[in-house]
GROMACS .gro file of C-alpha atoms in nm:
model
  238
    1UNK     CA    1  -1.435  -1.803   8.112
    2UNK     CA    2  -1.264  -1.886   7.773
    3UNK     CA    3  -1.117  -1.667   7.539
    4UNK     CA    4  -1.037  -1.740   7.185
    5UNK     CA    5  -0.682  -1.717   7.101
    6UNK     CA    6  -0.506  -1.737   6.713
    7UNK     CA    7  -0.620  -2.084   6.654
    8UNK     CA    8  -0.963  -2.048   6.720
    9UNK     CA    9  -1.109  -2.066   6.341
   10UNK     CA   10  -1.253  -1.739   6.247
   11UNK     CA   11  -1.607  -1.896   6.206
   12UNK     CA   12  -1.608  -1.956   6.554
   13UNK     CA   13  -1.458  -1.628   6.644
   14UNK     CA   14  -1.823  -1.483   6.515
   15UNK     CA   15  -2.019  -1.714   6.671
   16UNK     CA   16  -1.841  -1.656   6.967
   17UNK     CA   17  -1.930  -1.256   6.910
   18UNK     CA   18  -2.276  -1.291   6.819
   19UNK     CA   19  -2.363  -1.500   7.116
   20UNK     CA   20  -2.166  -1.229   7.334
   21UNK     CA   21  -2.364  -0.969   7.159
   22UNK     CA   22  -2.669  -1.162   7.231
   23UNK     CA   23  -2.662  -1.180   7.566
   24UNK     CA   24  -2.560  -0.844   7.618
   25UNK     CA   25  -2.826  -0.717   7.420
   26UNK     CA   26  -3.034  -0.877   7.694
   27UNK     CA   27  -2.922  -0.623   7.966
   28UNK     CA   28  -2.946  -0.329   7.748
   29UNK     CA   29  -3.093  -0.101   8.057
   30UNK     CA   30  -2.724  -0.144   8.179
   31UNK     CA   31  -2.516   0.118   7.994
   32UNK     CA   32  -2.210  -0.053   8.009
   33UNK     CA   33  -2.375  -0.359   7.890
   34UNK     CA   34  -2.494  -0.172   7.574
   35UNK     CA   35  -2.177  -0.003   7.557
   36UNK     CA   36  -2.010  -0.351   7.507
   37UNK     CA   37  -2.258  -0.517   7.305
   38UNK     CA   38  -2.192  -0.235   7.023
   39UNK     CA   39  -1.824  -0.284   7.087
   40UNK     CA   40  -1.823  -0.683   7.034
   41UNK     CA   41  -2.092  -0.624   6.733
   42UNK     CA   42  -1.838  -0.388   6.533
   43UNK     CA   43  -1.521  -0.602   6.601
   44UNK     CA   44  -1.676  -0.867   6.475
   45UNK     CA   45  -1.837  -0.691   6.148
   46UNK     CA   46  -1.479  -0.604   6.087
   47UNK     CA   47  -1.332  -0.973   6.116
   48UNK     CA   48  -1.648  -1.088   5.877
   49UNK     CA   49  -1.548  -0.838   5.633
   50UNK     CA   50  -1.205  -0.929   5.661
   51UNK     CA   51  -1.294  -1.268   5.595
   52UNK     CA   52  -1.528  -1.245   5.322
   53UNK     CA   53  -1.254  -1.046   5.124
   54UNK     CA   54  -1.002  -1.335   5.163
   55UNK     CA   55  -1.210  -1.576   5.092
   56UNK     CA   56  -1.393  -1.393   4.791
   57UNK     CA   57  -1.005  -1.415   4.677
   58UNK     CA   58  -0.912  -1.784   4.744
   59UNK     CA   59  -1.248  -1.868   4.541
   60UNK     CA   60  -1.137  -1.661   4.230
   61UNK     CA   61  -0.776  -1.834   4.204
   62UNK     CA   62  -0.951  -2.135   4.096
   63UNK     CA   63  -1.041  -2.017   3.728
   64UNK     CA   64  -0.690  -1.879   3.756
   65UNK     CA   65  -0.590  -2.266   3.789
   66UNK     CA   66  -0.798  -2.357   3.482
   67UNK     CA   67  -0.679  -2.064   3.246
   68UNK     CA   68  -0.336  -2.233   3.295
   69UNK     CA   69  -0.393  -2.650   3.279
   70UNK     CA   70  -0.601  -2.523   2.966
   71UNK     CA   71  -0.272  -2.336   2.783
   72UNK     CA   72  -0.045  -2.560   2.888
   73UNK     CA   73  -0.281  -2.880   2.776
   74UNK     CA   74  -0.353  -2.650   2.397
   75UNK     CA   75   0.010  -2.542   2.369
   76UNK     CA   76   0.166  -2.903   2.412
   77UNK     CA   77  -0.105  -3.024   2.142
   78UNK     CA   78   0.004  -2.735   1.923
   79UNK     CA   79   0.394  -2.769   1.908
   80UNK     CA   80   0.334  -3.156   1.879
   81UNK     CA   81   0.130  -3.017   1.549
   82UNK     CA   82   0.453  -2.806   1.485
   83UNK     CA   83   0.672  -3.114   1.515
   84UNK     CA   84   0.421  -3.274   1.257
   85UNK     CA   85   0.467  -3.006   1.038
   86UNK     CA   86   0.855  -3.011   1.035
   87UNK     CA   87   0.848  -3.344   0.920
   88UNK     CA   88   0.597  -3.336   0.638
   89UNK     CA   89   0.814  -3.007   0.529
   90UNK     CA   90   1.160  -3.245   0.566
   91UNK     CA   91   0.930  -3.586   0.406
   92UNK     CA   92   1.091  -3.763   0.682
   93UNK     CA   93   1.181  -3.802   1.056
   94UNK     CA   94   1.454  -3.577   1.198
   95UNK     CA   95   1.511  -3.459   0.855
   96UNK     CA   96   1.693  -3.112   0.798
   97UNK     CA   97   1.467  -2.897   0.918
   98UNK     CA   98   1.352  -3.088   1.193
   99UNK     CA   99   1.725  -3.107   1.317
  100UNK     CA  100   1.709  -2.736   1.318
  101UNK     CA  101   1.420  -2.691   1.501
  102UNK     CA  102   1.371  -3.010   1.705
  103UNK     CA  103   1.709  -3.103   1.778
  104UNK     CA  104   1.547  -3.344   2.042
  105UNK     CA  105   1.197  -3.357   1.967
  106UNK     CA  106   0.891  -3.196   2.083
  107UNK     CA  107   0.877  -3.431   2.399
  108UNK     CA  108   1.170  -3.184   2.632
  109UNK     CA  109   0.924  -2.923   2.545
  110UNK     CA  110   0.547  -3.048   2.601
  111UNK     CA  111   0.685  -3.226   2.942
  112UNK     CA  112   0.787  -2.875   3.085
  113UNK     CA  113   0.493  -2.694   3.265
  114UNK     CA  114   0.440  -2.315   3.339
  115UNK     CA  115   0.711  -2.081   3.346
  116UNK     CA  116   0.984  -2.337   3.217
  117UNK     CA  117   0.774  -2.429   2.898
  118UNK     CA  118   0.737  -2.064   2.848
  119UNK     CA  119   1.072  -2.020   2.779
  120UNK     CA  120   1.128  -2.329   2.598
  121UNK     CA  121   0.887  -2.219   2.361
  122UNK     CA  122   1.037  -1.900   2.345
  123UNK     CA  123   1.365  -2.053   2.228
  124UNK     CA  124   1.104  -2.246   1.982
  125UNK     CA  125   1.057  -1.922   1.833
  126UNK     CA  126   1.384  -1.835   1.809
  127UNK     CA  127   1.520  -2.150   1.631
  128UNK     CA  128   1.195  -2.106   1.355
  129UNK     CA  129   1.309  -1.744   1.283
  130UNK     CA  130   1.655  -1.934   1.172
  131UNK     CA  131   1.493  -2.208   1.005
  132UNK     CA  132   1.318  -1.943   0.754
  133UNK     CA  133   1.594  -2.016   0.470
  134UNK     CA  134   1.507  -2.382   0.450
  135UNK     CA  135   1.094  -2.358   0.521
  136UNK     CA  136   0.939  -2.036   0.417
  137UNK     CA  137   0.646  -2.161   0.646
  138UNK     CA  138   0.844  -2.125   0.938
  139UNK     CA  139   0.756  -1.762   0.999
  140UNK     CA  140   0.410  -1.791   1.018
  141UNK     CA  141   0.444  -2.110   1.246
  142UNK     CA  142   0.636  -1.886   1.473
  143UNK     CA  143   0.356  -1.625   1.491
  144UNK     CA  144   0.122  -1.873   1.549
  145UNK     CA  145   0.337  -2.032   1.862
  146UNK     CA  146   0.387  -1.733   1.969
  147UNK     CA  147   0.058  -1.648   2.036
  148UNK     CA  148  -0.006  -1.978   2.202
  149UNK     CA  149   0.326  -1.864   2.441
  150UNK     CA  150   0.165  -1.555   2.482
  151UNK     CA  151  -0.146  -1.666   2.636
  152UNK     CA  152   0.056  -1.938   2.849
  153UNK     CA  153   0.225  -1.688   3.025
  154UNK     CA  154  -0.083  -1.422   3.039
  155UNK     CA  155  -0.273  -1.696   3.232
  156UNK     CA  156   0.094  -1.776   3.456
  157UNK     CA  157   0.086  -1.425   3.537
  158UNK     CA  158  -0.264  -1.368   3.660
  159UNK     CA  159  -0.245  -1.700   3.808
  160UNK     CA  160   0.021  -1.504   3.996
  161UNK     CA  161  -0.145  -1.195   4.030
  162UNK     CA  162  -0.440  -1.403   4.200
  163UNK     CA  163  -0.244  -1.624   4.446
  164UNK     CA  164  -0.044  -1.291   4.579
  165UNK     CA  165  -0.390  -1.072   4.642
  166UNK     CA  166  -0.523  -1.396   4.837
  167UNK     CA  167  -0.162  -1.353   5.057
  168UNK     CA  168  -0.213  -1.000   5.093
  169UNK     CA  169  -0.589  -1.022   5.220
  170UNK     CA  170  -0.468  -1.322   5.450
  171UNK     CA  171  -0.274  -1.098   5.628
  172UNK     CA  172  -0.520  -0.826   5.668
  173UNK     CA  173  -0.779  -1.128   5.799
  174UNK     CA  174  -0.505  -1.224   6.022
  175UNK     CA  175  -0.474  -0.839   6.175
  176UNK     CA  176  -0.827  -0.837   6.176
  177UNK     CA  177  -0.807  -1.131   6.386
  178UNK     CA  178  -0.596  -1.021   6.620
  179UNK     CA  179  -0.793  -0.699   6.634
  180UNK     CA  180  -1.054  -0.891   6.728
  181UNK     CA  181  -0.891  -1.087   6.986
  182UNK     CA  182  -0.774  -0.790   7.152
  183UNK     CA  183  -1.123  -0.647   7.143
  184UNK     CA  184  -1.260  -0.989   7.231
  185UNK     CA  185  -1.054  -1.011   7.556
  186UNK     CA  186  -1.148  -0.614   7.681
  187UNK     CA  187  -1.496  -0.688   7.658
  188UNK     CA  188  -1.435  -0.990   7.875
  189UNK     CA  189  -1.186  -0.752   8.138
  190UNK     CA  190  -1.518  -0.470   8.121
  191UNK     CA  191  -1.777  -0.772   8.217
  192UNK     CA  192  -1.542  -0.872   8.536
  193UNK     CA  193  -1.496  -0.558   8.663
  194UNK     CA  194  -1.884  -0.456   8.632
  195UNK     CA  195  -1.930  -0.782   8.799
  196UNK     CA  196  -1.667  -0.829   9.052
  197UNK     CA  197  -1.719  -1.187   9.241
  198UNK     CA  198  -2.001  -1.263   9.079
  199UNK     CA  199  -1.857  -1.528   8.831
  200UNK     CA  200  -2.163  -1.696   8.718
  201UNK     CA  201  -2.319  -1.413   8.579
  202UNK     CA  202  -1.960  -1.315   8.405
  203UNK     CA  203  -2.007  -1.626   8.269
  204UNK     CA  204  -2.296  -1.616   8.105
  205UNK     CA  205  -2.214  -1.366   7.851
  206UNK     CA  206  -1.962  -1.593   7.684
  207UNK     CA  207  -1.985  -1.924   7.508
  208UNK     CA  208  -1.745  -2.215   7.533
  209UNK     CA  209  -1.494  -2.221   7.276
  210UNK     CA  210  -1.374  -2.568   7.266
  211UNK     CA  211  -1.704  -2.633   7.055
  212UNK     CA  212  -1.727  -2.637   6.676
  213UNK     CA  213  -1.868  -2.324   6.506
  214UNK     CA  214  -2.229  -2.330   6.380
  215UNK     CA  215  -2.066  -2.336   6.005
  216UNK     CA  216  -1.864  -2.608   6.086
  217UNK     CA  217  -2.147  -2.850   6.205
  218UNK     CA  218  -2.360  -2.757   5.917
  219UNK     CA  219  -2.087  -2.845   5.683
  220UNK     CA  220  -2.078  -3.196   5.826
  221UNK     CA  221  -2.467  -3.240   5.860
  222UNK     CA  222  -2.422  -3.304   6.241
  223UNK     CA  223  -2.634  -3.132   6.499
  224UNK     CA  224  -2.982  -2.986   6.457
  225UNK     CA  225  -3.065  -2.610   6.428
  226UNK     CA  226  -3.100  -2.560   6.770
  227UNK     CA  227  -2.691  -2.625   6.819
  228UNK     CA  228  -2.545  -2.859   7.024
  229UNK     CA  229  -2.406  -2.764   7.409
  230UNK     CA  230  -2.149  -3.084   7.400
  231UNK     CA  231  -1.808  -2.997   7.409
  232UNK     CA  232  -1.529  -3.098   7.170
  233UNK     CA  233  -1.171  -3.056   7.142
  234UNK     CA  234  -0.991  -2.758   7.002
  235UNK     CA  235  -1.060  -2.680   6.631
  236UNK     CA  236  -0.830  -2.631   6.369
  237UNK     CA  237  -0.755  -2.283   6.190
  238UNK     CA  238  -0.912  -2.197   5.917
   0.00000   0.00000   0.00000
């Protein structure tokens, strides 16, 4: 008999249970049987659970992704409007004011991404506030940039805030897992020593696990509903 170990993908882990579960079910008159078939059906509810959760949390980093190529693509566009400002304000190229503020351009800035350009545009800030004197639109450009900064580093943060909960439900998946591993193996100890020498019928209660998970050959249109009983090499981890 085969037992899943940490690499088995999780999707096979429960399709690994519910055939278990399955064929206990079919010797339900055996109290031990039952016993086990309600033991295997709640470790794996647990791992599914688990699962969902982490992946419910993967899935929402992905807007999380877009919040952030969004302020990063509208805040380049707006201190290259800046820049454009600055110049019509000097009537020239790296006039006074444009010295002042853009000592090098708006090109060290808009190439920056995420936290960096936050705080390049927070120095932005900073050298409008002292360019007041000589453009009395400066302080209103800063507001307005600021804003823009604002909302860069709100979507940086729960960009952030959305990667970490994914790592933290990882690693309760993973001590689900294991959970279930342990579980996974006991039930497999209980069958052998309710059926001592007869390994055929210890056998039958548990599926191969070389083979891909149900999931997995949908995903890849192989197979037919009925499954497939050839045998593959080890899976990766998912």
């Amino acid at each position: 008999m085969q037992s899943p170990t940490p690499a088995t993908p999780v999707s096979k882990c429960l399709d690994l249970a519910s055939y278990s579960a399955c064929m206990l079910g079919k010797f339900s008159s055996h109290a031990a049987f039952a016993a086990l078939e309600g033991k295997m059906c709640q470790g794996a509810a647990e791992l599914a659970a688990a699962q969902a959760e982490y992946e419910k949390a993967v899935k929402a980093i992905l807007p999380k992704r877009v919040d952030v190529k969004y302020e990063n693509y509208v805040s380049d566009r707006r201190i290259r409007l800046s820049q454009q400002k600055v110049e019509i304000a000097d009537g020239k190229r790296n006039g006074r004011i444009a010295t002042l503020v853009f000592p090098e351009g708006s090109a060290p800035i808009t190439r920056l991404v995420g936290a960096s350009q936050v705080e390049a545009m927070t120095d932005l800030e900073g050298r409008l506030a002292a360019a007041q004197s000589l453009w009395p639109e400066a302080e209103a450009e800063k507001v307005e940039l600021g804003a823009f900064r604002q909302r860069y580093q709100s979507a940086l943060e729960n960009r952030q805030i959305a990667g970490q909960k994914a790592r933290d439900l990882r690693a309760a998946r993973n001590a689900a897992k294991d959970k279930f591993l342990t579980m996974y193996a006991e039930v497999m100890a209980r069958v052998e020593a309710e059926l001592p020498r007869d390994k055929v019928t210890q056998e039958l209660f548990f599926d191969e696990v070389r083979t891909r998970s149900a999931l997995e050959t949908a995903d890849t249109n192989e197979g037919d509903e009925a499954g497939s009983e050839t045998t593959e090499g080890p899976t990766q981890v998912v």
